[in-house]
Amino acid sequence: MRGLVSARGVNVVYEPNRGARIWSVRDVDLDLAEGEFVGLVGESGCGKSTLGFALTRLLQPPGRLDGGSISFDGTDIASLSGEQLRAQRRNGFALVLQSGMNALNPVRTIGHHFGDILKAHARDGDDYTRASIRRRGGDLLEQVELKAEVLDRYPHELSGGMRQRVVIALALALEPRFIVFDEPTTALDVMVQKAVMNTIKSLQASQRFTALLISHDLGTVLEATDRLLVMYAGRIIEDKPSAEVLTGVHHPYTDALLGCYGDPRAEVVQLHGIPGMPPDLSTTGGGCLYADRCALARNGCRDSVPQLAPAGSGRVACFVRAPAPNARSKSADPQTEGQR
Amino acid sequence: MRYVTRKVVLFVLTFWAALTLNFALPRLMPGSPLDAALGNLQANGVQVTNAMRDAMAAQLGGAEGNWLSQYFSYLGNTLRLNFGTSFSFPTQTVSHTILQALPWTVCLVGVTTIIAFVLGTLLGVYAGWRRGTAADSTVTLGATLFSAFPPFWFGMLLLYVFAFKFQIFASQGGYSPGLTPNLSLSFLSDAVQHSILPAVTLTVTSLSGWVFGMRNNMINTLGEDYVTFAEANGLRSRTIALLYAARNAMLPNITAFGLSLGAVVGGSVLVEGIFGYPGLGNLLYIAVLNHDYPLMQALFLVITVSMLVTIFVVDLLYVRFDPRVRREVIA
Amino acid sequence: MSITATATPPPADGTAAVTGGPSRLPDGLTPILFLGRALRTLWSNGKARIGLVLLVFFVLLAVFAPLIANHSPTSTDFVPYQNPNAENWLGTTGAGNDVFSQMVYGARVSLLVGLSAGILATLVAVTLGLISGYRPGPTDEVIGFITNLALVIPGLPLMIILAAYLPSRSVWTIVLVVAFTSWATGARVIRSQAVTLRTRDFVTSAAFSGERMLRIVFREILPNMTSLVAASFFSAATAAVMAEASLEFLGLGNPETVSWGTILHFAQQQNALLTGQWVLVFAPGLAIALLAVSFTLINFGVDALSNPRLREKTS
Amino acid sequence: MRSLHRHTAAATAVAAAVALVVSGCAGSGKAAQSAESASSGAAGSSPGSGASPAASGSGSASGASAGGVKQGGTLTIQGDSGNPTLVENFNPLVPTELGGTRLIYEPLAIASTVDGTFTQFLAASQKFTSPTTLEFTLRDGVKWSDGKPFSAADVTFTFDLLKKYPALDTTGVWTQLSKVESKGNIVTATFKAPNVPFESTVAQVPIVPEHLWSSGLPADPSKFANTKPVGTGPFTLSSFAPTSYTLTKNADYWNAANIAPSQVDYPAQSSNQSTNQLNVASGKFDWSYNFLPNVQQTYISRGANRSYWFPPGGTIGLFLNLTKEPYNDPNFRQGISHLLDRDTIAKKAVNGYLGAASTTGLILPNLEKWLDPSIPDKGMITQDAKKAGDYFAKAGYTMSGGQLTKDGKQADLTITLPNNYSDWVAAANEVKAELSAGGINVTLDEPSAAQYTTKIQSGNFDGAFGGFGGTGVPYNDFNNALNSSFAAPIGTATVNNFERFKSPETDAALASLAAATDEAAQQAATNKIQQQMFTQLPIIPLYYGGSWGLFQTTHFTGWPSAEDPYTLPTPYNQMSLLVVSRLKAVG
């Protein structure tokens, strides 16, 4: 199926130093349907945020897209030039950042933020006066359960939860059809996390935009989303309807994540929950990257890269759980080609 | 209010320490004002005699009492802005001498510092925004080279080419011979004409600090989430560059601006000397050569206080620029 | 006053927010190896490479001065006021010195002053900055106060006064004077970084494990501010080269010293521009500028080492 | 302090190659007023003769000759150094006054700094009626520029003022005088002891008007700026600005017919010495005072109608500390003297503009008429290693392995000199090279000018560079340099005779020179002193410091020159009155 957002063979490479290359996202295929709410989970550094940035064309140097295509509503966004890309952001794709704390310009009021966005996308016939901006801003804030007086505040005058809501409201200002929520609640305390998540859920439900919720907190994701994607070492290794995650067949890594589920301080637990460390993304060979930490690993696991293959209600990239008939050979692997 | 109290206490302490240092420094040094005067006479080819030495000793008067009583009378006089009479300019008070020179330095250094700050900041914003491009390299390397020119050397070359060879600008002083300083348009334009060479020297050689600082801040700021978020929201590049990145990148530079404004007063000694500019820098050098304690102390005080005051003013400005500090001040 | 309120570095020192994760000098790694690795990484930075090449050029000039110069720099046996010719490649001074030889030997003084004043100022800055940053309370307050005072007292005038009065007039006097007047900025930046690092996990854990303060400061904290220390060194070294030239130019140095500053001093005294000896004025000024450029460029590279955002595009 | 005002010299930011080169040449210099007068003297005048014969000799300036000279035009003199701007100060009794003050106030008479010849101003004539009584007959019909008549009371008032305020007595007249009285138009100065050569000092005190100065002076008159000067001189102040001031001719001046310029402009000098040189080279002044390298190329060939005169203005010498071994041994000093190649030293120091100095202590050719004919070769010593070796042998030193040693110890010498006198530095480097070649271990100690002054005055040195002479009067030159009464103990400051020379013979010769009223006696005493200098070498003369006069003859002629050496070309002291009185307008 081809959805609203569609990625094919996406690789993202970082080149922080001469000669050093890190593949943060590897060979990812992805389709998100209109109005779908999808979760993306994985350990820190697994490339999930990078993927979110790639999907919204926000990669910053030294990171860059290295092969593959990303289309949004049929347009190849990877090839858009600056101004085309900018225009596309109205009714297009938006990003709600990891830490809403820092996503707001500390020297501008919330009202200014709305003004900046609205004016930047003014079309013929749009009349953005101070008053109309305030009206629109007020409406948007109301949608995220904030009062209009927040418009006159500076970011530092707001609580973390309020700021995150403001960020969501700002993202909504352009009536996007696709929003990436990158760890929208991570920096918040638990009670506020819940409230913000509820807001996101109800907004998604009412406005029917396509949403990709990136989080390391499996529990939160499972509660909110329609479909779950699990990422490990730059690859998507599992794709499954959220409602069935607790039942069906899984990648051993997903199993391990589920083992941690329920602990509110997931980040800490992960380290203890899954033995070993994530692999070095610059030096890996062609096999299953989880093999070194996998209790089920067997000989063939390190020979070639497992591809997503149907398993139960979803798809899993694992030789053990869902042997794929079409496993690629090492030599076809982009990162091996790229190695010195 | 704690913020203000703390600032005031620190101001007073720094002020006192600076006063004390000003008092002590010249006295810790070997050589007396009298010997400096005689040395200078000899430099001028005068055959000094013991009679002259005695007359000069009488003229200079010299400090009375031990160091401690000198120190307290110095503190008292300073607070009353009474700096006494300088050895170098016996017919006028030190305050008068300094007041005559002060406006020149303030104008020259003030204007050039502001120009350097604005120009350097703009170039830095530009280089940071276009980082990695040829434009960035040009600006950065250009600024590196210019900042490496010793100011006095650069001034010397400008002086020779533009004042002597082509006679486009005046070779010395703050205004044409025969004019008396006033606020008429003709005088001001004359003064501006005289200040162009020193101003260019100071600007060109001090530009780079701002360029580098701003470029670095800019690059750091460009990595901030709010810039990414603004980009995600499709803001225009210019809005992002100026209102989001540059506006925040500038904040650390504002504090530095305060420090530099004061520092340049001191740093203009050489350039003022080269161009014979009638400012504080020139005076200071004379005071040092003559062991002119009263003048030296007063000049140090002026420079130090001007730094403290500029820093204070810039602090106020900073409050205007950074709403986060604003709350702290009110609280 | 904001001199205490914020810990933002002034622009010129080119410091950047530093270092992500903890790093420390592993026990087995000798400083030489560490230096070698740092140099290799520096070399990969285009600007720093130019800077290193320039610096090496000047160092070679200084080290092999007796082999390169074709005359004694202090000999006054030549016809004075000569323009460049076959015998005197850059002409002669009014006193009959060979300018080329003076330029070559002058590199020694500028390098000596720049490097040693840089080291000295950095030592003071690092020591005071670290102690101040790691020891909150009275120690920090006192050091912070002294640092702020040193920042407020104008540097060049202080330098002129010190240089004018100090009885000894060797190059070392200038080194001391420059070091004395240029440590404060570095100390402040290093202090604020030390304050940030103090609260990091790896330092806290080292403290809990009972390591002594000095060990923590120098083994845990210091390696994490390599770039700040380097920035402090290079800006002090640049300042020192400039200050040496300025003081010599003013005639406040030792006139017997052969340095680029004294060449300029005598060029001015003998009014080389009036006699049309452009080389006499150009050469030393340009040499000073190039040495300062090399320090600045290397500093760019150091900055980029520690702050990935400042790195150049590799394409 | 004074010096600042005069030439830019060391006082300024980009200090002063030039004036520095001057350094050591006496007779120039701001407070030169004091300097000169302190020493200027009786050379040419025979005190006994009524009107000084020199008066008539000094030509039209004082002559008030019938027709007068062609008038008109503006004379531009390179003025005082603005540091950073001019400070209005026309008080003729302080050394910080602006140079133009010298053309506003007159003294009784002025002695040439070349040879001491007098030119009469407020005094029509002067004579010693006894060795302790100097009598001035004042000129008639002189008026102050405000129209009030000038009288003898003004003269006595001025001297009384100096007595009352020692800070004003920069030439120390009251160290020698006991009283100054007037009767009619006769003013009588009575000396405490015979001191004939002191005549010039007394004569050169600028006279101020009693009716304006008797009241309303500040408590400390040395701080009185006198911004509305009223004098008897040829010019009055017409305008003052911080960067220049202008004098206009005093139409009622007693000698107005012989004053050519109708106006004198004094634009301030830059604090940057090389800017001054550029200004001089581009022809901004009719009369300037600067050392210029390659003067033919940098000045003369750069414009038409230009000339220069660089006469010797003082002797630069190596002063050894005579209280220390082995420097107190005349043989050791002679040895050093014979090791030196003075021509080379002079070439390095002053570009060959001036030459080696005579070891008689006289400035040649200025004072050639006083030379003792019995001294060979005018006292010029040429480098001679063998003779030097002989002298060193007498002092107990032998050469071994290239080192001059005594009791196995190498002779060493630390030479102290100010680090910013570039001509001295150049000379010292050469001296060091030559003495090192002679086996002496020489070190140069180059502190700041102030510390140098402190060191030499307190006697804290082995050897030092210094300048002496240049007053135009042998007695003053020698007295300052050699009189044992100045030789203070080590640790006590003395400006004069800081080498601490003590010689009863020299003191006796100086005393007889001070009291001598006829030329033969003066010559005899001067010869004795020259022989002392030549044999004892209390000071080792090296080369002559220059006096750097640069002129444009476009508007005025009559400048001092080698052909007409009536005074040193120094525009910043009383010699300016002498020169301006001699100028003739062109065209």
Short mmCIF file of N, CA and C in Angstrom, two decimals, chain A residues 10-117:
data_model
loop_
_atom_site.label_atom_id
_atom_site.label_comp_id
_atom_site.label_asym_id
_atom_site.label_seq_id
_atom_site.Cartn_x
_atom_site.Cartn_y
_atom_site.Cartn_z
N VAL A 10 15.11 4.45 2.69
CA VAL A 10 15.71 5.67 3.26
C VAL A 10 16.94 5.33 4.11
N ASN A 11 18.03 6.01 3.80
CA ASN A 11 19.24 5.92 4.63
C ASN A 11 19.63 7.33 5.06
N VAL A 12 20.00 7.46 6.31
CA VAL A 12 20.51 8.76 6.76
C VAL A 12 21.92 8.54 7.30
N VAL A 13 22.83 9.34 6.80
CA VAL A 13 24.21 9.18 7.22
C VAL A 13 24.68 10.46 7.92
N TYR A 14 25.48 10.29 8.97
CA TYR A 14 26.11 11.42 9.64
C TYR A 14 27.60 11.36 9.37
N GLU A 15 28.16 12.51 9.03
CA GLU A 15 29.61 12.54 8.82
C GLU A 15 30.21 13.64 9.68
N PRO A 16 30.36 13.34 10.95
CA PRO A 16 30.82 14.39 11.88
C PRO A 16 32.27 14.78 11.63
N ASN A 17 33.05 13.86 11.15
CA ASN A 17 34.46 14.16 10.88
C ASN A 17 34.82 13.61 9.54
N ARG A 18 35.88 14.14 9.01
CA ARG A 18 36.44 13.59 7.79
C ARG A 18 36.63 12.08 7.97
N GLY A 19 36.06 11.30 7.07
CA GLY A 19 36.29 9.87 7.10
C GLY A 19 35.34 9.09 8.00
N ALA A 20 34.75 9.75 8.98
CA ALA A 20 33.86 9.03 9.88
C ALA A 20 32.44 9.08 9.33
N ARG A 21 31.76 7.91 9.27
CA ARG A 21 30.38 7.92 8.80
C ARG A 21 29.55 7.07 9.75
N ILE A 22 28.41 7.57 10.03
CA ILE A 22 27.51 6.83 10.90
C ILE A 22 26.17 6.72 10.20
N TRP A 23 25.71 5.46 10.02
CA TRP A 23 24.39 5.29 9.40
C TRP A 23 23.35 5.24 10.51
N SER A 24 22.62 6.29 10.59
CA SER A 24 21.67 6.40 11.68
C SER A 24 20.34 5.76 11.30
N VAL A 25 20.00 5.85 10.05
CA VAL A 25 18.79 5.20 9.56
C VAL A 25 19.20 4.36 8.36
N ARG A 26 18.72 3.08 8.38
CA ARG A 26 19.19 2.19 7.33
C ARG A 26 18.02 1.57 6.57
N ASP A 27 18.00 1.90 5.33
CA ASP A 27 17.19 1.10 4.42
C ASP A 27 15.74 0.97 4.88
N VAL A 28 15.17 2.08 5.24
CA VAL A 28 13.83 2.04 5.82
C VAL A 28 12.77 2.23 4.74
N ASP A 29 11.80 1.32 4.72
CA ASP A 29 10.59 1.51 3.92
C ASP A 29 9.47 1.78 4.89
N LEU A 30 8.61 2.70 4.52
CA LEU A 30 7.58 3.09 5.48
C LEU A 30 6.39 3.68 4.73
N ASP A 31 5.19 3.32 5.16
CA ASP A 31 3.99 3.93 4.59
C ASP A 31 3.03 4.29 5.71
N LEU A 32 2.58 5.53 5.68
CA LEU A 32 1.61 5.97 6.68
C LEU A 32 0.35 6.40 5.95
N ALA A 33 -0.78 5.81 6.34
CA ALA A 33 -2.04 6.12 5.66
C ALA A 33 -2.63 7.40 6.20
N GLU A 34 -3.44 8.02 5.42
CA GLU A 34 -4.15 9.23 5.82
C GLU A 34 -4.91 8.97 7.11
N GLY A 35 -4.72 9.83 8.10
CA GLY A 35 -5.47 9.72 9.34
C GLY A 35 -4.99 8.63 10.28
N GLU A 36 -3.91 8.01 9.94
CA GLU A 36 -3.40 6.91 10.76
C GLU A 36 -2.57 7.48 11.91
N PHE A 37 -2.63 6.81 13.07
CA PHE A 37 -1.82 7.23 14.21
C PHE A 37 -0.84 6.10 14.49
N VAL A 38 0.43 6.35 14.17
CA VAL A 38 1.44 5.30 14.24
C VAL A 38 2.47 5.63 15.31
N GLY A 39 2.89 4.63 16.05
CA GLY A 39 3.93 4.83 17.06
C GLY A 39 5.26 4.28 16.58
N LEU A 40 6.32 4.91 17.00
CA LEU A 40 7.67 4.46 16.63
C LEU A 40 8.49 4.40 17.91
N VAL A 41 8.92 3.19 18.29
CA VAL A 41 9.66 3.07 19.55
C VAL A 41 11.04 2.49 19.30
N GLY A 42 11.86 2.65 20.29
CA GLY A 42 13.22 2.11 20.22
C GLY A 42 14.07 2.76 21.29
N GLU A 43 15.28 2.19 21.51
CA GLU A 43 16.19 2.75 22.50
C GLU A 43 16.70 4.11 22.03
N SER A 44 17.26 4.84 22.95
CA SER A 44 17.90 6.10 22.56
C SER A 44 18.98 5.80 21.53
N GLY A 45 19.06 6.63 20.52
CA GLY A 45 20.12 6.47 19.53
C GLY A 45 19.82 5.44 18.47
N CYS A 46 18.61 4.92 18.44
CA CYS A 46 18.32 3.90 17.45
C CYS A 46 17.96 4.52 16.11
N GLY A 47 17.85 5.85 16.07
CA GLY A 47 17.58 6.50 14.79
C GLY A 47 16.13 6.91 14.61
N LYS A 48 15.32 6.76 15.66
CA LYS A 48 13.90 7.05 15.45
C LYS A 48 13.67 8.55 15.26
N SER A 49 14.35 9.37 16.02
CA SER A 49 14.19 10.81 15.83
C SER A 49 14.73 11.23 14.47
N THR A 50 15.86 10.63 14.11
CA THR A 50 16.46 10.96 12.81
C THR A 50 15.48 10.65 11.69
N LEU A 51 14.81 9.50 11.83
CA LEU A 51 13.84 9.14 10.82
C LEU A 51 12.72 10.18 10.76
N GLY A 52 12.27 10.61 11.97
CA GLY A 52 11.22 11.63 12.03
C GLY A 52 11.68 12.91 11.34
N PHE A 53 12.93 13.31 11.57
CA PHE A 53 13.47 14.51 10.93
C PHE A 53 13.55 14.33 9.42
N ALA A 54 13.94 13.11 9.01
CA ALA A 54 14.06 12.86 7.58
C ALA A 54 12.70 12.96 6.92
N LEU A 55 11.68 12.42 7.58
CA LEU A 55 10.35 12.42 6.99
C LEU A 55 9.80 13.84 6.85
N THR A 56 10.30 14.75 7.68
CA THR A 56 9.82 16.13 7.61
C THR A 56 10.85 17.06 6.97
N ARG A 57 11.85 16.48 6.37
CA ARG A 57 12.90 17.24 5.68
C ARG A 57 13.57 18.25 6.61
N LEU A 58 13.94 17.82 7.81
CA LEU A 58 14.56 18.75 8.76
C LEU A 58 15.95 18.29 9.19
N LEU A 59 16.52 17.36 8.45
CA LEU A 59 17.87 16.92 8.82
C LEU A 59 18.84 18.10 8.75
N GLN A 60 19.71 18.17 9.77
CA GLN A 60 20.70 19.25 9.80
C GLN A 60 22.07 18.67 9.50
N PRO A 61 22.93 19.43 8.86
CA PRO A 61 24.30 18.95 8.70
C PRO A 61 24.87 18.70 10.10
N PRO A 62 25.72 17.75 10.28
CA PRO A 62 26.35 16.89 9.28
C PRO A 62 25.50 15.69 8.84
N GLY A 63 24.22 15.66 9.23
CA GLY A 63 23.39 14.53 8.80
C GLY A 63 22.78 14.79 7.43
N ARG A 64 22.63 13.74 6.62
CA ARG A 64 21.97 13.95 5.34
C ARG A 64 21.36 12.65 4.84
N LEU A 65 20.41 12.83 3.94
CA LEU A 65 19.74 11.69 3.34
C LEU A 65 20.73 11.07 2.34
N ASP A 66 20.88 9.73 2.46
CA ASP A 66 21.85 9.08 1.58
C ASP A 66 21.14 7.98 0.81
N GLY A 67 20.42 8.37 -0.17
CA GLY A 67 19.69 7.39 -0.98
C GLY A 67 18.28 7.18 -0.46
N GLY A 68 17.42 6.70 -1.29
CA GLY A 68 16.04 6.47 -0.90
C GLY A 68 15.17 7.64 -1.26
N SER A 69 13.86 7.44 -1.17
CA SER A 69 12.95 8.53 -1.51
C SER A 69 11.88 8.64 -0.44
N ILE A 70 11.40 9.87 -0.28
CA ILE A 70 10.31 10.12 0.65
C ILE A 70 9.26 10.91 -0.10
N SER A 71 8.05 10.41 -0.13
CA SER A 71 7.03 11.20 -0.81
C SER A 71 5.91 11.54 0.16
N PHE A 72 5.36 12.71 -0.05
CA PHE A 72 4.25 13.16 0.76
C PHE A 72 3.12 13.50 -0.19
N ASP A 73 2.04 12.80 -0.06
CA ASP A 73 0.90 13.02 -0.92
C ASP A 73 1.33 12.99 -2.39
N GLY A 74 2.24 12.07 -2.68
CA GLY A 74 2.66 11.90 -4.07
C GLY A 74 3.80 12.78 -4.50
N THR A 75 4.17 13.78 -3.69
CA THR A 75 5.29 14.65 -4.06
C THR A 75 6.58 14.10 -3.45
N ASP A 76 7.65 14.09 -4.22
CA ASP A 76 8.93 13.66 -3.66
C ASP A 76 9.52 14.82 -2.88
N ILE A 77 9.43 14.76 -1.54
CA ILE A 77 9.86 15.94 -0.77
C ILE A 77 11.38 16.04 -0.69
N ALA A 78 12.05 14.93 -0.98
CA ALA A 78 13.51 14.99 -0.90
C ALA A 78 14.08 15.93 -1.95
N SER A 79 13.32 16.11 -3.03
CA SER A 79 13.87 16.94 -4.11
C SER A 79 13.36 18.37 -4.09
N LEU A 80 12.53 18.70 -3.10
CA LEU A 80 11.99 20.07 -3.07
C LEU A 80 13.09 21.07 -2.78
N SER A 81 13.02 22.20 -3.46
CA SER A 81 13.99 23.25 -3.15
C SER A 81 13.46 24.09 -1.99
N GLY A 82 14.29 24.97 -1.50
CA GLY A 82 13.97 25.73 -0.28
C GLY A 82 12.59 26.33 -0.21
N GLU A 83 12.24 27.12 -1.22
CA GLU A 83 10.97 27.84 -1.12
C GLU A 83 9.78 26.90 -1.35
N GLN A 84 9.97 25.94 -2.25
CA GLN A 84 8.90 24.96 -2.49
C GLN A 84 8.63 24.19 -1.20
N LEU A 85 9.72 23.81 -0.56
CA LEU A 85 9.61 23.04 0.67
C LEU A 85 8.88 23.84 1.73
N ARG A 86 9.24 25.10 1.81
CA ARG A 86 8.64 25.97 2.81
C ARG A 86 7.13 26.07 2.57
N ALA A 87 6.77 26.26 1.30
CA ALA A 87 5.36 26.40 0.98
C ALA A 87 4.61 25.12 1.31
N GLN A 88 5.29 24.00 1.10
CA GLN A 88 4.66 22.71 1.33
C GLN A 88 4.30 22.50 2.80
N ARG A 89 4.89 23.30 3.67
CA ARG A 89 4.66 23.06 5.09
C ARG A 89 3.27 23.52 5.53
N ARG A 90 2.63 24.37 4.72
CA ARG A 90 1.25 24.67 5.04
C ARG A 90 0.38 23.53 4.52
N ASN A 91 -0.50 23.05 5.35
CA ASN A 91 -1.29 21.87 5.05
C ASN A 91 -0.41 20.69 4.70
N GLY A 92 0.78 20.68 5.24
CA GLY A 92 1.71 19.61 4.88
C GLY A 92 2.12 18.81 6.10
N PHE A 93 3.42 18.81 6.36
CA PHE A 93 3.92 17.97 7.43
C PHE A 93 4.55 18.84 8.50
N ALA A 94 4.31 18.50 9.75
CA ALA A 94 4.82 19.30 10.86
C ALA A 94 5.55 18.40 11.84
N LEU A 95 6.28 19.08 12.72
CA LEU A 95 7.06 18.32 13.71
C LEU A 95 6.82 18.95 15.08
N VAL A 96 6.53 18.10 16.05
CA VAL A 96 6.48 18.56 17.44
C VAL A 96 7.70 17.99 18.12
N LEU A 97 8.53 18.91 18.64
CA LEU A 97 9.86 18.49 19.04
C LEU A 97 9.94 17.80 20.37
N GLN A 98 10.99 17.03 20.47
CA GLN A 98 11.31 16.26 21.65
C GLN A 98 11.12 17.03 22.95
N SER A 99 11.87 18.13 23.07
CA SER A 99 11.70 18.89 24.29
C SER A 99 11.07 20.22 23.94
N GLY A 100 9.83 20.30 24.19
CA GLY A 100 9.10 21.52 23.90
C GLY A 100 9.70 22.70 24.63
N MET A 101 10.43 22.37 25.71
CA MET A 101 11.09 23.42 26.48
C MET A 101 11.93 24.32 25.59
N ASN A 102 12.67 23.69 24.69
CA ASN A 102 13.62 24.46 23.92
C ASN A 102 13.14 24.77 22.51
N ALA A 103 11.90 24.38 22.24
CA ALA A 103 11.41 24.56 20.88
C ALA A 103 10.84 25.95 20.67
N LEU A 104 10.82 26.73 21.75
CA LEU A 104 10.29 28.08 21.61
C LEU A 104 11.42 29.09 21.75
N ASN A 105 11.35 30.11 20.91
CA ASN A 105 12.35 31.17 20.92
C ASN A 105 12.23 31.96 22.22
N PRO A 106 13.27 31.91 23.07
CA PRO A 106 13.14 32.50 24.40
C PRO A 106 12.89 34.00 24.41
N VAL A 107 13.18 34.67 23.31
CA VAL A 107 13.05 36.12 23.35
C VAL A 107 11.78 36.61 22.64
N ARG A 108 10.91 35.69 22.25
CA ARG A 108 9.66 36.13 21.61
C ARG A 108 8.47 35.61 22.38
N THR A 109 7.41 36.42 22.40
CA THR A 109 6.21 35.98 23.11
C THR A 109 5.52 34.90 22.28
N ILE A 110 4.61 34.19 22.94
CA ILE A 110 3.88 33.13 22.24
C ILE A 110 3.10 33.74 21.08
N GLY A 111 2.55 34.93 21.33
CA GLY A 111 1.80 35.60 20.27
C GLY A 111 2.67 35.84 19.04
N HIS A 112 3.90 36.25 19.27
CA HIS A 112 4.82 36.46 18.16
C HIS A 112 5.05 35.17 17.40
N HIS A 113 5.16 34.06 18.14
CA HIS A 113 5.39 32.78 17.47
C HIS A 113 4.26 32.49 16.49
N PHE A 114 3.04 32.71 16.96
CA PHE A 114 1.90 32.49 16.06
C PHE A 114 1.97 33.43 14.87
N GLY A 115 2.26 34.68 15.17
CA GLY A 115 2.34 35.67 14.10
C GLY A 115 3.38 35.28 13.05
N ASP A 116 4.56 34.84 13.55
CA ASP A 116 5.62 34.48 12.62
C ASP A 116 5.17 33.37 11.68
N ILE A 117 4.52 32.37 12.25
CA ILE A 117 4.10 31.23 11.42
C ILE A 117 3.03 31.66 10.43
#
